[in-house]
JSON list of C-alpha atoms in Angstrom, two decimals:
[
{"chain": "A", "resi": 12, "resn": "LEU", "atom": "CA", "xyz": [51.27, -39.33, 34.56]},
{"chain": "A", "resi": 13, "resn": "ASP", "atom": "CA", "xyz": [53.60, -41.54, 36.43]},
{"chain": "A", "resi": 14, "resn": "TRP", "atom": "CA", "xyz": [53.56, -38.64, 39.53]},
{"chain": "A", "resi": 15, "resn": "LEU", "atom": "CA", "xyz": [49.99, -39.74, 40.57]},
{"chain": "A", "resi": 16, "resn": "PRO", "atom": "CA", "xyz": [49.49, -42.03, 43.38]},
{"chain": "A", "resi": 17, "resn": "ASP", "atom": "CA", "xyz": [47.76, -45.42, 42.26]},
{"chain": "A", "resi": 18, "resn": "ARG", "atom": "CA", "xyz": [44.14, -45.77, 44.05]},
{"chain": "A", "resi": 19, "resn": "PHE", "atom": "CA", "xyz": [44.17, -42.65, 45.56]},
{"chain": "A", "resi": 20, "resn": "PHE", "atom": "CA", "xyz": [41.65, -40.32, 43.70]},
{"chain": "A", "resi": 21, "resn": "HIS", "atom": "CA", "xyz": [37.67, -41.07, 43.75]},
{"chain": "A", "resi": 22, "resn": "LEU", "atom": "CA", "xyz": [37.48, -39.00, 40.50]},
{"chain": "A", "resi": 23, "resn": "ALA", "atom": "CA", "xyz": [39.46, -38.24, 37.17]},
{"chain": "A", "resi": 24, "resn": "VAL", "atom": "CA", "xyz": [38.41, -35.82, 34.58]},
{"chain": "A", "resi": 25, "resn": "ALA", "atom": "CA", "xyz": [39.24, -34.78, 31.13]},
{"chain": "A", "resi": 26, "resn": "ILE", "atom": "CA", "xyz": [37.27, -32.50, 29.62]},
{"chain": "A", "resi": 27, "resn": "SER", "atom": "CA", "xyz": [37.86, -31.73, 25.52]},
{"chain": "A", "resi": 28, "resn": "VAL", "atom": "CA", "xyz": [41.54, -32.53, 26.06]},
{"chain": "A", "resi": 29, "resn": "LEU", "atom": "CA", "xyz": [42.53, -36.47, 25.24]},
{"chain": "A", "resi": 30, "resn": "HIS", "atom": "CA", "xyz": [41.20, -35.95, 21.78]},
{"chain": "A", "resi": 31, "resn": "TYR", "atom": "CA", "xyz": [44.35, -34.13, 20.98]},
{"chain": "A", "resi": 32, "resn": "MET", "atom": "CA", "xyz": [46.40, -36.87, 21.86]},
{"chain": "A", "resi": 33, "resn": "ARG", "atom": "CA", "xyz": [47.28, -39.64, 19.32]},
{"chain": "A", "resi": 34, "resn": "THR", "atom": "CA", "xyz": [45.02, -42.44, 19.08]},
{"chain": "A", "resi": 35, "resn": "ASP", "atom": "CA", "xyz": [47.73, -45.12, 18.19]},
{"chain": "A", "resi": 36, "resn": "GLU", "atom": "CA", "xyz": [51.65, -44.78, 18.28]},
{"chain": "A", "resi": 37, "resn": "TYR", "atom": "CA", "xyz": [51.13, -43.70, 14.39]},
{"chain": "A", "resi": 38, "resn": "LEU", "atom": "CA", "xyz": [47.76, -42.52, 13.96]},
{"chain": "A", "resi": 39, "resn": "PHE", "atom": "CA", "xyz": [46.59, -39.04, 15.02]},
{"chain": "A", "resi": 40, "resn": "GLU", "atom": "CA", "xyz": [43.67, -38.09, 13.15]},
{"chain": "A", "resi": 41, "resn": "LEU", "atom": "CA", "xyz": [41.11, -38.97, 9.96]},
{"chain": "A", "resi": 42, "resn": "PRO", "atom": "CA", "xyz": [42.60, -36.93, 6.55]},
{"chain": "A", "resi": 43, "resn": "LEU", "atom": "CA", "xyz": [40.37, -35.22, 5.00]},
{"chain": "A", "resi": 44, "resn": "MET", "atom": "CA", "xyz": [39.41, -36.84, 1.72]},
{"chain": "A", "resi": 45, "resn": "ARG", "atom": "CA", "xyz": [38.73, -34.61, -1.59]},
{"chain": "A", "resi": 46, "resn": "ASN", "atom": "CA", "xyz": [34.86, -35.48, -1.38]},
{"chain": "A", "resi": 47, "resn": "GLY", "atom": "CA", "xyz": [34.43, -33.96, 2.53]},
{"chain": "A", "resi": 48, "resn": "SER", "atom": "CA", "xyz": [34.43, -37.44, 4.20]},
{"chain": "A", "resi": 49, "resn": "ARG", "atom": "CA", "xyz": [37.19, -39.30, 6.65]},
{"chain": "A", "resi": 50, "resn": "ARG", "atom": "CA", "xyz": [38.86, -42.37, 6.44]},
{"chain": "A", "resi": 51, "resn": "PRO", "atom": "CA", "xyz": [41.99, -44.12, 7.87]},
{"chain": "A", "resi": 52, "resn": "ARG", "atom": "CA", "xyz": [45.17, -43.79, 6.27]},
{"chain": "A", "resi": 53, "resn": "SER", "atom": "CA", "xyz": [46.05, -47.30, 4.60]},
{"chain": "A", "resi": 54, "resn": "ASN", "atom": "CA", "xyz": [49.57, -46.77, 4.81]},
{"chain": "A", "resi": 55, "resn": "VAL", "atom": "CA", "xyz": [49.99, -46.87, 8.59]},
{"chain": "A", "resi": 56, "resn": "THR", "atom": "CA", "xyz": [49.76, -49.86, 10.89]},
{"chain": "A", "resi": 57, "resn": "ARG", "atom": "CA", "xyz": [47.17, -50.16, 13.50]},
{"chain": "A", "resi": 58, "resn": "THR", "atom": "CA", "xyz": [48.58, -51.57, 16.81]},
{"chain": "A", "resi": 59, "resn": "PRO", "atom": "CA", "xyz": [46.24, -54.97, 17.47]},
{"chain": "A", "resi": 60, "resn": "CYS", "atom": "CA", "xyz": [43.85, -55.02, 19.97]},
{"chain": "A", "resi": 61, "resn": "ALA", "atom": "CA", "xyz": [46.01, -56.80, 22.73]},
{"chain": "A", "resi": 62, "resn": "GLY", "atom": "CA", "xyz": [48.59, -54.35, 22.31]},
{"chain": "A", "resi": 63, "resn": "LEU", "atom": "CA", "xyz": [46.93, -50.84, 22.57]},
{"chain": "A", "resi": 64, "resn": "ALA", "atom": "CA", "xyz": [47.22, -50.88, 26.50]},
{"chain": "A", "resi": 65, "resn": "ALA", "atom": "CA", "xyz": [50.92, -50.91, 25.96]},
{"chain": "A", "resi": 66, "resn": "THR", "atom": "CA", "xyz": [50.97, -48.16, 23.59]},
{"chain": "A", "resi": 67, "resn": "GLN", "atom": "CA", "xyz": [53.00, -44.93, 24.56]},
{"chain": "A", "resi": 68, "resn": "ARG", "atom": "CA", "xyz": [51.42, -41.15, 24.69]},
{"chain": "A", "resi": 69, "resn": "THR", "atom": "CA", "xyz": [48.47, -42.17, 23.50]},
{"chain": "A", "resi": 70, "resn": "GLN", "atom": "CA", "xyz": [44.34, -41.60, 24.32]},
{"chain": "A", "resi": 71, "resn": "CYS", "atom": "CA", "xyz": [44.62, -44.76, 25.76]},
{"chain": "A", "resi": 72, "resn": "ARG", "atom": "CA", "xyz": [47.71, -44.60, 27.76]},
{"chain": "A", "resi": 73, "resn": "ALA", "atom": "CA", "xyz": [46.30, -41.16, 29.41]},
{"chain": "A", "resi": 74, "resn": "ALA", "atom": "CA", "xyz": [42.83, -42.85, 30.10]},
{"chain": "A", "resi": 75, "resn": "ARG", "atom": "CA", "xyz": [44.98, -45.86, 31.58]},
{"chain": "A", "resi": 76, "resn": "ASP", "atom": "CA", "xyz": [47.04, -43.57, 33.96]},
{"chain": "A", "resi": 77, "resn": "MET", "atom": "CA", "xyz": [43.86, -41.87, 34.93]},
{"chain": "A", "resi": 78, "resn": "PHE", "atom": "CA", "xyz": [42.17, -45.39, 35.88]},
{"chain": "A", "resi": 79, "resn": "HIS", "atom": "CA", "xyz": [45.34, -46.55, 37.66]},
{"chain": "A", "resi": 80, "resn": "SER", "atom": "CA", "xyz": [45.04, -43.14, 39.72]},
{"chain": "A", "resi": 81, "resn": "VAL", "atom": "CA", "xyz": [41.09, -44.03, 40.86]},
{"chain": "A", "resi": 82, "resn": "ARG", "atom": "CA", "xyz": [40.38, -45.91, 44.09]},
{"chain": "A", "resi": 83, "resn": "ILE", "atom": "CA", "xyz": [37.96, -49.12, 44.39]},
{"chain": "A", "resi": 84, "resn": "GLY", "atom": "CA", "xyz": [34.55, -47.54, 43.14]},
{"chain": "A", "resi": 85, "resn": "GLY", "atom": "CA", "xyz": [36.21, -44.29, 41.60]},
{"chain": "A", "resi": 86, "resn": "ARG", "atom": "CA", "xyz": [35.77, -43.51, 38.30]},
{"chain": "A", "resi": 87, "resn": "ILE", "atom": "CA", "xyz": [37.28, -41.62, 35.37]},
{"chain": "A", "resi": 88, "resn": "TRP", "atom": "CA", "xyz": [35.05, -39.50, 33.09]},
{"chain": "A", "resi": 89, "resn": "VAL", "atom": "CA", "xyz": [36.86, -38.39, 29.50]},
{"chain": "A", "resi": 90, "resn": "SER", "atom": "CA", "xyz": [34.32, -36.14, 28.10]},
{"chain": "A", "resi": 91, "resn": "HIS", "atom": "CA", "xyz": [33.93, -34.46, 24.70]},
{"chain": "A", "resi": 92, "resn": "ASN", "atom": "CA", "xyz": [34.63, -37.33, 22.44]},
{"chain": "A", "resi": 93, "resn": "GLY", "atom": "CA", "xyz": [33.84, -37.19, 18.59]},
{"chain": "A", "resi": 94, "resn": "CYS", "atom": "CA", "xyz": [33.84, -33.64, 18.22]},
{"chain": "A", "resi": 95, "resn": "TYR", "atom": "CA", "xyz": [35.53, -31.89, 15.23]},
{"chain": "A", "resi": 96, "resn": "ASN", "atom": "CA", "xyz": [33.40, -34.28, 12.94]},
{"chain": "A", "resi": 97, "resn": "GLY", "atom": "CA", "xyz": [35.21, -37.15, 14.57]},
{"chain": "A", "resi": 98, "resn": "LYS", "atom": "CA", "xyz": [38.45, -36.13, 13.42]},
{"chain": "A", "resi": 99, "resn": "TRP", "atom": "CA", "xyz": [40.38, -37.19, 16.29]},
{"chain": "A", "resi": 100, "resn": "ASP", "atom": "CA", "xyz": [38.04, -39.82, 17.92]},
{"chain": "A", "resi": 101, "resn": "PRO", "atom": "CA", "xyz": [39.63, -43.01, 18.34]},
{"chain": "A", "resi": 102, "resn": "LYS", "atom": "CA", "xyz": [36.48, -45.09, 17.79]},
{"chain": "A", "resi": 103, "resn": "ARG", "atom": "CA", "xyz": [36.76, -43.67, 14.18]},
{"chain": "A", "resi": 104, "resn": "VAL", "atom": "CA", "xyz": [40.40, -43.19, 13.77]},
{"chain": "A", "resi": 105, "resn": "TRP", "atom": "CA", "xyz": [41.20, -46.52, 15.42]},
{"chain": "A", "resi": 106, "resn": "GLY", "atom": "CA", "xyz": [38.26, -48.35, 15.35]},
{"chain": "A", "resi": 107, "resn": "SER", "atom": "CA", "xyz": [35.04, -48.85, 16.94]},
{"chain": "A", "resi": 108, "resn": "GLU", "atom": "CA", "xyz": [36.17, -51.25, 19.98]},
{"chain": "A", "resi": 109, "resn": "TYR", "atom": "CA", "xyz": [39.06, -48.82, 20.91]},
{"chain": "A", "resi": 110, "resn": "TRP", "atom": "CA", "xyz": [38.01, -48.11, 24.64]},
{"chain": "A", "resi": 111, "resn": "ARG", "atom": "CA", "xyz": [37.18, -51.74, 24.94]},
{"chain": "A", "resi": 112, "resn": "CYS", "atom": "CA", "xyz": [40.64, -52.71, 23.65]},
{"chain": "A", "resi": 113, "resn": "CYS", "atom": "CA", "xyz": [42.83, -50.35, 26.09]},
{"chain": "A", "resi": 114, "resn": "PHE", "atom": "CA", "xyz": [40.79, -51.55, 28.95]},
{"chain": "A", "resi": 115, "resn": "ARG", "atom": "CA", "xyz": [40.60, -55.15, 27.82]},
{"chain": "A", "resi": 116, "resn": "ALA", "atom": "CA", "xyz": [42.92, -56.69, 30.64]},
{"chain": "A", "resi": 117, "resn": "GLU", "atom": "CA", "xyz": [40.61, -55.02, 33.28]},
{"chain": "A", "resi": 118, "resn": "LEU", "atom": "CA", "xyz": [37.20, -55.56, 31.59]},
{"chain": "A", "resi": 119, "resn": "ARG", "atom": "CA", "xyz": [38.13, -59.24, 31.28]},
{"chain": "A", "resi": 120, "resn": "THR", "atom": "CA", "xyz": [39.48, -59.93, 35.28]},
{"chain": "A", "resi": 121, "resn": "GLY", "atom": "CA", "xyz": [36.22, -57.37, 35.88]},
{"chain": "A", "resi": 122, "resn": "GLU", "atom": "CA", "xyz": [38.57, -54.90, 37.70]},
{"chain": "A", "resi": 123, "resn": "ALA", "atom": "CA", "xyz": [36.71, -52.28, 35.14]},
{"chain": "A", "resi": 124, "resn": "GLU", "atom": "CA", "xyz": [33.12, -51.20, 34.09]},
{"chain": "A", "resi": 125, "resn": "LEU", "atom": "CA", "xyz": [33.16, -49.34, 30.77]},
{"chain": "A", "resi": 126, "resn": "MET", "atom": "CA", "xyz": [30.27, -47.03, 29.88]},
{"chain": "A", "resi": 127, "resn": "GLU", "atom": "CA", "xyz": [30.21, -44.87, 26.51]},
{"chain": "A", "resi": 128, "resn": "ILE", "atom": "CA", "xyz": [27.06, -42.42, 27.15]},
{"chain": "A", "resi": 129, "resn": "PRO", "atom": "CA", "xyz": [25.84, -40.12, 24.08]},
{"chain": "A", "resi": 130, "resn": "GLU", "atom": "CA", "xyz": [26.48, -36.55, 25.29]},
{"chain": "A", "resi": 131, "resn": "ASP", "atom": "CA", "xyz": [23.23, -35.51, 23.75]},
{"chain": "A", "resi": 132, "resn": "GLU", "atom": "CA", "xyz": [21.96, -37.48, 27.08]},
{"chain": "A", "resi": 133, "resn": "LEU", "atom": "CA", "xyz": [23.62, -35.32, 29.09]},
{"chain": "A", "resi": 134, "resn": "PHE", "atom": "CA", "xyz": [24.06, -31.98, 27.66]},
{"chain": "A", "resi": 135, "resn": "LEU", "atom": "CA", "xyz": [21.65, -29.87, 25.25]},
{"chain": "A", "resi": 136, "resn": "HIS", "atom": "CA", "xyz": [23.52, -29.67, 22.14]},
{"chain": "A", "resi": 137, "resn": "PRO", "atom": "CA", "xyz": [22.40, -27.79, 18.67]},
{"chain": "A", "resi": 138, "resn": "GLU", "atom": "CA", "xyz": [21.06, -29.90, 16.52]},
{"chain": "A", "resi": 139, "resn": "ASP", "atom": "CA", "xyz": [24.15, -29.06, 14.16]},
{"chain": "A", "resi": 140, "resn": "ALA", "atom": "CA", "xyz": [26.50, -29.87, 16.68]},
{"chain": "A", "resi": 141, "resn": "ASP", "atom": "CA", "xyz": [29.04, -33.16, 16.23]},
{"chain": "A", "resi": 142, "resn": "PRO", "atom": "CA", "xyz": [27.78, -35.93, 18.08]},
{"chain": "A", "resi": 143, "resn": "THR", "atom": "CA", "xyz": [30.09, -36.23, 20.89]},
{"chain": "A", "resi": 144, "resn": "TYR", "atom": "CA", "xyz": [30.11, -38.99, 23.89]},
{"chain": "A", "resi": 145, "resn": "SER", "atom": "CA", "xyz": [31.58, -39.18, 27.11]},
{"chain": "A", "resi": 146, "resn": "LEU", "atom": "CA", "xyz": [33.90, -42.36, 28.11]},
{"chain": "A", "resi": 147, "resn": "VAL", "atom": "CA", "xyz": [33.05, -43.04, 31.83]},
{"chain": "A", "resi": 148, "resn": "VAL", "atom": "CA", "xyz": [35.17, -46.02, 33.55]},
{"chain": "A", "resi": 149, "resn": "VAL", "atom": "CA", "xyz": [34.66, -47.39, 37.12]},
{"chain": "A", "resi": 150, "resn": "ARG", "atom": "CA", "xyz": [37.33, -49.28, 38.88]},
{"chain": "A", "resi": 151, "resn": "LEU", "atom": "CA", "xyz": [35.55, -52.22, 40.94]},
{"chain": "A", "resi": 152, "resn": "PRO", "atom": "CA", "xyz": [37.30, -54.85, 43.27]},
{"chain": "A", "resi": 153, "resn": "PRO", "atom": "CA", "xyz": [39.00, -57.57, 41.59]},
{"chain": "A", "resi": 154, "resn": "ARG", "atom": "CA", "xyz": [37.04, -60.86, 41.33]},
{"chain": "A", "resi": 155, "resn": "LEU", "atom": "CA", "xyz": [37.96, -63.67, 43.64]},
{"chain": "A", "resi": 156, "resn": "THR", "atom": "CA", "xyz": [39.12, -66.78, 42.01]},
{"chain": "A", "resi": 157, "resn": "ALA", "atom": "CA", "xyz": [38.47, -70.27, 43.54]}
]
């Protein structure tokens, strides 16, 4: 998304789309086990937390590109995470801290506020539906250091 101008938009939205991208450079989905459960592949190396922001062609990269396109006070909203039994949910495929690692630098400098909101609080869902969540990231002004 390099063609998007930096800090230009008030809102960037991805609804039910990022989960089709890789979670990491070599992780895409949780394989289905014989017992019907899903667990990460043991033969795939996971990018460390500190390096996740530098990955290419991943859900993290797309969300970060969206973040760089919003102005201070702007928001990104990534909706419908965790669908399809979490098959492509980065919090299940990569690990529970995926989004915090993705925005690690911005969270440390205070340039971002990250919220993971269960979508059953936002939308009506049938009881047998997969528990999905939205990711909302707010761009904050950089903290001044003395």
